[in-house]
Amino acid sequence: MNKPLLLDGTLVSREITKGIEKYTKELKVRPPKLTAILTTDNFASHTYVKRKIKACSDAGITSQVIHLEESPKAQLLKTIEELNNDDGVDGILIQLPLRKDHDLRAVLESVDPKKDVDGFHPINMGKLVIGDYSGFIPCTPQGILTLLNHYKIPIEGENVVIIGRSIIVGRPLALLLSQNKPGLNATVTLAHSKTHDLIKLTRSADIIVAACGSPRLIRKEHIRQNCVLIDVGINRVDEALCGDVHEECYPLTSAYSPVPGGIGPMTIASLLSNTALSHARRFNLPCEFSSVS
């Protein structure tokens, strides 16, 4: 049995960052700018935003964090409106989860689709449904596809089982991989907490994407030999990070993404790519920041 291929998201994300850094260094106009908004004191959210801001700095992207943890509910929508109208801002990131008193749908819909670098606005989601990539692809699905493409993992005609149906990962990834376009054309099953006989589904999969937020849910009995495992989960157990896939599965695969060091860095790289893409569109500059075309 051959040694499984490690799908190294840290390595690939560095290559993407270098490409964006080259773009920003050659600019004759202002650099791209990303503004992140925090509405909670959630430790994980603050940690994620710090990582994104650090990544922006490495890529030559200007960034800003607006703290609204203690602000009235209406202040968030007012702030988003101001950022929508600010020609110096290319990307708006609403760090999720929101504070409980906020209406998620209303907040996502309030962001200018042209600055919605997370890709969650209904217009951008709708464009994805019809295969129109003139909007923004959500960052984690884009990162997964970029990683698979980098390592030349076959997708076309493959049986893909995605576990998790969130708007952040599961649903947009299913739409993306099943597109009738060269290099995609996967047969996708979207599983979730109500799915009957998950093991039967996953054992028939060529590619499994675990994105359900359940620590080490996927065990060796869930997979068949030589499948590809993509682990999107980030869970903290006994002060250590782990994914939704148990490490015992790795030796049975043909390729796998680890946690940490897999999809997490790719998600941040996709956020930077979308921000640079928004900037390039604003100034009508040539750009090649997405694996989706």
Tab-separated table of C-alpha atoms in Angstrom:
chain	number	residue	atom	x	y	z
A	1	MET	CA	0.000	0.000	0.000
A	2	ASN	CA	1.403	3.386	-1.018
A	3	LYS	CA	1.984	6.115	1.543
A	4	PRO	CA	-0.946	8.565	1.595
A	5	LEU	CA	-0.413	11.997	0.053
A	6	LEU	CA	-0.503	14.827	2.590
A	7	LEU	CA	-2.551	17.736	1.222
A	8	ASP	CA	-0.536	20.536	2.803
A	9	GLY	CA	-2.746	23.628	3.075
A	10	THR	CA	-0.028	25.621	4.801
A	11	LEU	CA	2.344	25.127	1.878
A	12	VAL	CA	-0.237	25.932	-0.811
A	13	SER	CA	-1.565	28.958	1.054
A	14	ARG	CA	1.958	30.409	1.194
A	15	GLU	CA	2.212	30.133	-2.584
A	16	ILE	CA	-1.125	31.962	-2.940
A	17	THR	CA	0.023	34.654	-0.507
A	18	LYS	CA	3.234	35.157	-2.495
A	19	GLY	CA	1.194	35.667	-5.662
A	20	ILE	CA	-0.976	38.288	-3.972
A	21	GLU	CA	2.109	39.964	-2.490
A	22	LYS	CA	3.590	40.230	-6.006
A	23	TYR	CA	0.324	41.857	-7.172
A	24	THR	CA	0.304	44.400	-4.333
A	25	LYS	CA	3.995	45.306	-4.747
A	26	GLU	CA	3.510	46.154	-8.421
A	27	LEU	CA	0.466	48.391	-7.871
A	28	LYS	CA	0.442	52.029	-9.033
A	29	VAL	CA	-2.733	52.617	-6.984
A	30	ARG	CA	-3.592	52.118	-3.323
A	31	PRO	CA	-3.321	48.559	-1.976
A	32	PRO	CA	-6.371	46.356	-1.341
A	33	LYS	CA	-8.135	46.864	1.968
A	34	LEU	CA	-10.114	44.409	4.094
A	35	THR	CA	-12.273	45.502	7.025
A	36	ALA	CA	-13.336	42.910	9.605
A	37	ILE	CA	-16.178	43.436	12.070
A	38	LEU	CA	-16.424	41.652	15.424
A	39	THR	CA	-19.699	41.573	17.350
A	40	THR	CA	-18.880	39.081	20.127
A	41	ASP	CA	-16.225	38.407	22.763
A	42	ASN	CA	-15.909	34.849	21.454
A	43	PHE	CA	-12.252	33.873	21.957
A	44	ALA	CA	-12.106	31.731	18.816
A	45	SER	CA	-13.551	34.546	16.674
A	46	HIS	CA	-10.959	37.001	17.941
A	47	THR	CA	-8.209	34.442	17.294
A	48	TYR	CA	-9.426	33.830	13.722
A	49	VAL	CA	-9.561	37.554	12.986
A	50	LYS	CA	-6.004	38.046	14.300
A	51	ARG	CA	-4.811	35.304	11.940
A	52	LYS	CA	-6.613	36.908	9.007
A	53	ILE	CA	-5.141	40.323	9.797
A	54	LYS	CA	-1.643	38.815	10.041
A	55	ALA	CA	-2.169	37.088	6.683
A	56	CYS	CA	-3.276	40.402	5.149
A	57	SER	CA	-0.075	42.045	6.334
A	58	ASP	CA	2.027	39.245	4.828
A	59	ALA	CA	0.284	39.700	1.459
A	60	GLY	CA	0.476	43.499	1.333
A	61	ILE	CA	-3.234	43.986	2.022
A	62	THR	CA	-4.266	46.832	4.318
A	63	SER	CA	-6.638	45.736	7.070
A	64	GLN	CA	-8.809	47.131	9.812
A	65	VAL	CA	-10.821	45.588	12.668
A	66	ILE	CA	-13.964	47.281	13.945
A	67	HIS	CA	-15.079	46.189	17.409
A	68	LEU	CA	-18.841	46.331	18.005
A	69	GLU	CA	-19.077	43.892	20.910
A	70	GLU	CA	-20.729	46.468	23.171
A	71	SER	CA	-22.482	48.541	20.504
A	72	PRO	CA	-26.260	48.805	19.975
A	73	LYS	CA	-27.735	46.392	17.455
A	74	ALA	CA	-28.424	49.142	14.887
A	75	GLN	CA	-24.764	50.181	14.896
A	76	LEU	CA	-23.723	47.080	12.954
A	77	LEU	CA	-25.991	47.840	9.989
A	78	LYS	CA	-24.952	51.505	10.082
A	79	THR	CA	-21.275	50.519	10.060
A	80	ILE	CA	-21.788	48.141	7.133
A	81	GLU	CA	-23.563	50.893	5.176
A	82	GLU	CA	-20.630	53.243	5.788
A	83	LEU	CA	-18.169	50.608	4.590
A	84	ASN	CA	-20.306	49.901	1.521
A	85	ASN	CA	-19.979	53.581	0.579
A	86	ASP	CA	-16.248	53.818	1.358
A	87	ASP	CA	-14.254	53.664	-1.893
A	88	GLY	CA	-11.152	52.812	0.110
A	89	VAL	CA	-12.554	49.467	1.268
A	90	ASP	CA	-12.530	46.442	-1.060
A	91	GLY	CA	-13.678	43.691	1.265
A	92	ILE	CA	-16.029	43.493	4.237
A	93	LEU	CA	-15.709	40.517	6.587
A	94	ILE	CA	-18.449	39.915	9.157
A	95	GLN	CA	-16.855	37.461	11.566
A	96	LEU	CA	-19.320	34.723	12.490
A	97	PRO	CA	-20.990	33.796	14.735
A	98	LEU	CA	-22.804	37.064	15.322
A	99	ARG	CA	-24.002	38.291	18.671
A	100	LYS	CA	-27.323	36.599	19.475
A	101	ASP	CA	-29.410	39.773	19.123
A	102	HIS	CA	-28.412	40.195	15.462
A	103	ASP	CA	-30.408	38.876	12.495
A	104	LEU	CA	-27.900	36.871	10.442
A	105	ARG	CA	-29.869	37.067	7.206
A	106	ALA	CA	-30.404	40.833	7.476
A	107	VAL	CA	-26.724	41.393	8.221
A	108	LEU	CA	-25.462	39.265	5.316
A	109	GLU	CA	-27.906	40.922	2.921
A	110	SER	CA	-26.756	44.398	4.004
A	111	VAL	CA	-23.207	43.903	2.686
A	112	ASP	CA	-22.522	45.226	-0.823
A	113	PRO	CA	-22.199	42.052	-2.972
A	114	LYS	CA	-19.166	43.601	-4.680
A	115	LYS	CA	-17.415	43.753	-1.283
A	116	ASP	CA	-18.799	40.478	0.074
A	117	VAL	CA	-15.449	38.658	0.054
A	118	ASP	CA	-16.895	35.875	2.242
A	119	GLY	CA	-19.333	35.074	-0.584
A	120	PHE	CA	-22.412	34.745	1.652
A	121	HIS	CA	-24.650	37.420	0.121
A	122	PRO	CA	-27.728	35.916	-1.625
A	123	ILE	CA	-26.622	37.479	-4.924
A	124	ASN	CA	-23.224	35.759	-4.744
A	125	MET	CA	-24.817	32.488	-3.627
A	126	GLY	CA	-27.331	32.780	-6.459
A	127	LYS	CA	-24.561	33.312	-8.993
A	128	LEU	CA	-22.891	30.153	-7.732
A	129	VAL	CA	-26.131	28.222	-8.242
A	130	ILE	CA	-26.190	29.118	-11.955
A	131	GLY	CA	-22.443	28.730	-12.470
A	132	ASP	CA	-21.709	32.447	-12.785
A	133	TYR	CA	-18.324	33.162	-11.175
A	134	SER	CA	-18.485	36.936	-11.531
A	135	GLY	CA	-19.346	37.166	-7.832
A	136	PHE	CA	-17.346	35.670	-4.959
A	137	ILE	CA	-17.061	31.973	-4.088
A	138	PRO	CA	-17.290	31.296	-0.312
A	139	CYS	CA	-13.775	30.992	1.071
A	140	THR	CA	-13.707	27.453	2.469
A	141	PRO	CA	-15.227	25.749	-0.618
A	142	GLN	CA	-12.866	27.768	-2.802
A	143	GLY	CA	-9.949	26.730	-0.604
A	144	ILE	CA	-10.932	23.067	-0.797
A	145	LEU	CA	-11.138	23.175	-4.590
A	146	THR	CA	-7.817	25.019	-4.843
A	147	LEU	CA	-6.121	22.393	-2.659
A	148	LEU	CA	-7.581	19.487	-4.651
A	149	ASN	CA	-6.536	21.117	-7.920
A	150	HIS	CA	-3.027	21.862	-6.669
A	151	TYR	CA	-2.439	18.192	-5.889
A	152	LYS	CA	-4.255	17.078	-9.065
A	153	ILE	CA	-6.887	15.079	-7.184
A	154	PRO	CA	-9.499	13.922	-9.754
A	155	ILE	CA	-12.975	15.395	-9.206
A	156	GLU	CA	-14.825	14.807	-12.468
A	157	GLY	CA	-17.215	11.867	-12.170
A	158	GLU	CA	-16.090	11.097	-8.611
A	159	ASN	CA	-18.551	10.223	-5.845
A	160	VAL	CA	-18.221	12.960	-3.207
A	161	VAL	CA	-19.906	12.784	0.200
A	162	ILE	CA	-20.000	16.061	2.139
A	163	ILE	CA	-20.952	15.813	5.812
A	164	GLY	CA	-22.430	19.144	6.905
A	165	ARG	CA	-24.924	21.437	5.181
A	166	SER	CA	-23.993	24.924	6.397
A	167	ILE	CA	-23.987	27.934	4.075
A	168	ILE	CA	-20.324	28.361	4.959
A	169	VAL	CA	-19.110	25.001	3.640
A	170	GLY	CA	-21.499	22.172	2.818
A	171	ARG	CA	-24.125	23.709	0.565
A	172	PRO	CA	-21.865	25.993	-1.495
A	173	LEU	CA	-19.261	23.222	-1.861
A	174	ALA	CA	-21.937	20.839	-3.163
A	175	LEU	CA	-23.003	23.468	-5.706
A	176	LEU	CA	-19.404	24.097	-6.740
A	177	LEU	CA	-18.237	20.506	-7.187
A	178	SER	CA	-21.373	19.449	-9.087
A	179	GLN	CA	-21.126	22.260	-11.670
A	180	ASN	CA	-21.333	21.130	-15.293
A	181	LYS	CA	-17.856	22.444	-16.060
A	182	PRO	CA	-14.517	20.810	-16.934
A	183	GLY	CA	-12.670	19.609	-13.841
A	184	LEU	CA	-15.829	19.566	-11.708
A	185	ASN	CA	-18.838	17.371	-12.602
A	186	ALA	CA	-18.713	15.399	-9.348
A	187	THR	CA	-21.644	13.328	-8.109
A	188	VAL	CA	-22.336	14.917	-4.724
A	189	THR	CA	-24.259	13.641	-1.710
A	190	LEU	CA	-24.882	16.139	1.090
A	191	ALA	CA	-25.158	14.331	4.432
A	192	HIS	CA	-26.061	15.827	7.807
A	193	SER	CA	-27.179	15.015	11.348
A	194	LYS	CA	-30.466	13.474	10.170
A	195	THR	CA	-28.856	11.211	7.550
A	196	HIS	CA	-29.646	7.499	7.939
A	197	ASP	CA	-26.748	5.020	7.760
A	198	LEU	CA	-23.908	7.478	7.273
A	199	ILE	CA	-21.355	4.681	7.104
A	200	LYS	CA	-23.082	3.177	4.057
A	201	LEU	CA	-22.793	6.534	2.265
A	202	THR	CA	-19.216	7.315	3.210
A	203	ARG	CA	-17.917	3.835	2.371
A	204	SER	CA	-19.071	4.379	-1.204
A	205	ALA	CA	-17.308	7.752	-1.515
A	206	ASP	CA	-14.216	8.531	-3.553
A	207	ILE	CA	-13.860	11.841	-1.691
A	208	ILE	CA	-15.209	12.580	1.799
A	209	VAL	CA	-15.450	16.140	3.097
A	210	ALA	CA	-16.069	16.246	6.847
A	211	ALA	CA	-17.502	19.638	7.828
A	212	CYS	CA	-19.888	18.918	10.672
A	213	GLY	CA	-18.017	20.151	13.753
A	214	SER	CA	-17.985	16.758	15.502
A	215	PRO	CA	-14.556	15.846	16.893
A	216	ARG	CA	-13.122	12.706	15.250
A	217	LEU	CA	-16.558	11.615	13.999
A	218	ILE	CA	-15.138	9.823	10.946
A	219	ARG	CA	-13.436	6.576	11.939
A	220	LYS	CA	-11.829	3.876	9.829
A	221	GLU	CA	-15.125	1.981	9.546
A	222	HIS	CA	-16.568	5.007	7.675
A	223	ILE	CA	-14.117	4.883	4.792
A	224	ARG	CA	-12.978	2.573	2.062
A	225	GLN	CA	-9.324	2.109	1.222
A	226	ASN	CA	-7.687	4.740	-1.001
A	227	CYS	CA	-10.405	7.362	-0.658
A	228	VAL	CA	-9.531	11.066	-0.305
A	229	LEU	CA	-10.310	12.695	3.054
A	230	ILE	CA	-10.830	16.448	3.411
A	231	ASP	CA	-11.165	17.508	7.051
A	232	VAL	CA	-12.755	20.921	7.576
A	233	GLY	CA	-13.464	20.540	11.292
A	234	ILE	CA	-11.627	22.598	13.880
A	235	ASN	CA	-12.412	21.335	17.370
A	236	ARG	CA	-10.691	21.750	20.704
A	237	VAL	CA	-10.523	18.598	22.823
A	238	ASP	CA	-8.446	18.494	26.015
A	239	GLU	CA	-6.730	21.746	25.002
A	240	ALA	CA	-5.632	20.239	21.672
A	241	LEU	CA	-6.952	20.938	18.170
A	242	CYS	CA	-8.467	18.097	16.193
A	243	GLY	CA	-10.658	17.707	13.146
A	244	ASP	CA	-13.827	15.823	12.302
A	245	VAL	CA	-11.700	12.894	11.075
A	246	HIS	CA	-9.918	10.496	13.430
A	247	GLU	CA	-6.198	10.182	12.737
A	248	GLU	CA	-6.580	6.398	12.471
A	249	CYS	CA	-8.113	6.977	9.007
A	250	TYR	CA	-5.057	8.601	7.444
A	251	PRO	CA	-3.060	5.428	6.599
A	252	LEU	CA	-6.062	3.993	4.724
A	253	THR	CA	-6.442	6.950	2.356
A	254	SER	CA	-4.782	7.884	-0.910
A	255	ALA	CA	-4.684	11.538	0.215
A	256	TYR	CA	-5.836	13.575	3.202
A	257	SER	CA	-5.841	17.111	4.597
A	258	PRO	CA	-4.737	17.335	8.240
A	259	VAL	CA	-5.951	19.467	11.147
A	260	PRO	CA	-4.298	21.821	11.738
A	261	GLY	CA	-2.481	22.745	8.542
A	262	GLY	CA	-5.059	21.722	5.946
A	263	ILE	CA	-8.199	23.641	5.053
A	264	GLY	CA	-7.795	26.375	7.684
A	265	PRO	CA	-4.889	28.114	5.913
A	266	MET	CA	-6.620	27.602	2.556
A	267	THR	CA	-9.736	29.407	3.819
A	268	ILE	CA	-7.669	32.434	4.840
A	269	ALA	CA	-5.799	32.361	1.517
A	270	SER	CA	-9.139	32.393	-0.311
A	271	LEU	CA	-10.259	35.395	1.737
A	272	LEU	CA	-7.111	37.253	0.662
A	273	SER	CA	-7.662	36.172	-2.947
A	274	ASN	CA	-11.239	37.453	-2.920
A	275	THR	CA	-10.108	40.771	-1.425
A	276	ALA	CA	-7.410	41.172	-4.072
A	277	LEU	CA	-9.955	40.188	-6.738
A	278	SER	CA	-12.383	42.850	-5.497
A	279	HIS	CA	-9.592	45.419	-5.656
A	280	ALA	CA	-8.563	44.374	-9.178
A	281	ARG	CA	-12.156	44.640	-10.391
A	282	ARG	CA	-12.474	48.112	-8.852
A	283	PHE	CA	-9.397	49.382	-10.695
A	284	ASN	CA	-9.939	47.251	-13.812
A	285	LEU	CA	-6.621	45.451	-13.343
A	286	PRO	CA	-5.699	41.962	-14.603
A	287	CYS	CA	-5.749	39.301	-11.892
A	288	GLU	CA	-5.584	35.540	-11.454
A	289	PHE	CA	-6.476	34.825	-7.871
A	290	SER	CA	-9.062	32.046	-8.079
A	291	SER	CA	-8.907	28.388	-9.122
A	292	VAL	CA	-12.520	28.723	-10.230
A	293	SER	CA	-13.079	29.895	-13.788
